[in-house]
Coordinates of C-alpha atoms in Angstrom, one line a residue:
X1 CA 39.1 40.6 36.7
X2 CA 38.0 38.9 39.7
X3 CA 40.4 41.1 41.7
X4 CA 38.9 44.3 40.8
X5 CA 35.3 43.3 41.3
X6 CA 36.0 42.0 44.5
X7 CA 37.8 45.1 45.8
X8 CA 35.2 47.4 43.9
X9 CA 32.0 45.4 45.7
X10 CA 33.4 44.6 48.9
X11 CA 36.6 47.2 50.1
X12 CA 34.1 50.0 51.5
X13 CA 32.4 48.0 53.8
X14 CA 34.6 45.0 54.4
X15 CA 37.8 47.7 55.2
X16 CA 35.6 48.8 57.8
X17 CA 34.9 45.5 59.8
X18 CA 38.5 44.0 59.4
X19 CA 41.0 45.2 57.3
X20 CA 43.7 42.5 57.8
X21 CA 41.0 39.7 56.3
X22 CA 40.4 42.0 53.3
X23 CA 44.0 42.4 52.6
X24 CA 44.5 38.5 53.0
X25 CA 41.8 37.7 50.6
X26 CA 42.7 40.5 48.1
X27 CA 46.3 39.0 48.1
X28 CA 45.0 35.5 47.8
X29 CA 42.7 36.4 44.4
X30 CA 45.6 38.4 43.0
X31 CA 48.1 35.3 43.5
X32 CA 45.4 32.9 42.1
X33 CA 45.2 35.3 39.0
X34 CA 49.0 35.5 38.6
X35 CA 49.1 31.6 39.1
X36 CA 46.7 31.5 36.2
X37 CA 48.4 33.9 34.0
X38 CA 52.1 32.1 34.7
X39 CA 50.1 28.6 33.9
X40 CA 48.7 30.5 30.4
X41 CA 52.2 31.9 29.5
X42 CA 53.7 28.7 29.9
X43 CA 51.4 27.0 27.4
X44 CA 53.1 29.3 24.5
X45 CA 56.6 29.7 26.1
X46 CA 59.4 28.4 24.0
X47 CA 63.3 28.2 24.4
X48 CA 64.4 29.6 27.9
X49 CA 61.2 31.1 28.8
X50 CA 60.2 27.6 29.4
X51 CA 62.4 27.7 32.5
X52 CA 61.6 31.3 33.4
X53 CA 58.0 30.3 33.4
X54 CA 58.4 27.1 35.4
X55 CA 60.2 28.8 38.4
X56 CA 57.5 31.8 38.2
X57 CA 54.7 28.9 38.6
X58 CA 56.5 27.1 41.2
X59 CA 57.1 30.3 43.1
X60 CA 53.7 31.6 42.4
X61 CA 52.5 28.4 43.8
X62 CA 54.1 28.4 47.0
X63 CA 53.0 31.9 47.5
X64 CA 49.4 30.9 47.0
X65 CA 49.5 27.9 49.4
X66 CA 51.2 29.7 52.3
X67 CA 48.5 32.6 52.0
X68 CA 45.8 29.8 51.8
X69 CA 47.3 28.1 54.9
X70 CA 47.5 31.7 56.7
X71 CA 43.7 32.1 55.8
X72 CA 42.4 28.9 57.2
X73 CA 44.7 29.5 60.3
X74 CA 43.3 33.1 60.8
X75 CA 39.5 31.7 60.1
X76 CA 40.1 28.8 62.9
X77 CA 41.3 31.4 65.5
X78 CA 38.1 33.4 65.6

């Protein structure tokens, strides 16, 4: 939902300015939504799915932290 709105509102203007930053921001938003979804799914998981969603949450959280770190580094290098 947030991802689609961001892309729709900003892709044409921002793509022209800086493709890398737009792609990074899009990826951060998508990863955040994936993390929220995994957490919501975990709430209703049972049996073996509990382990699956725990691994998915941990992996997605690692990816999200990496992307945020990368965005902070690119912001400070400007």
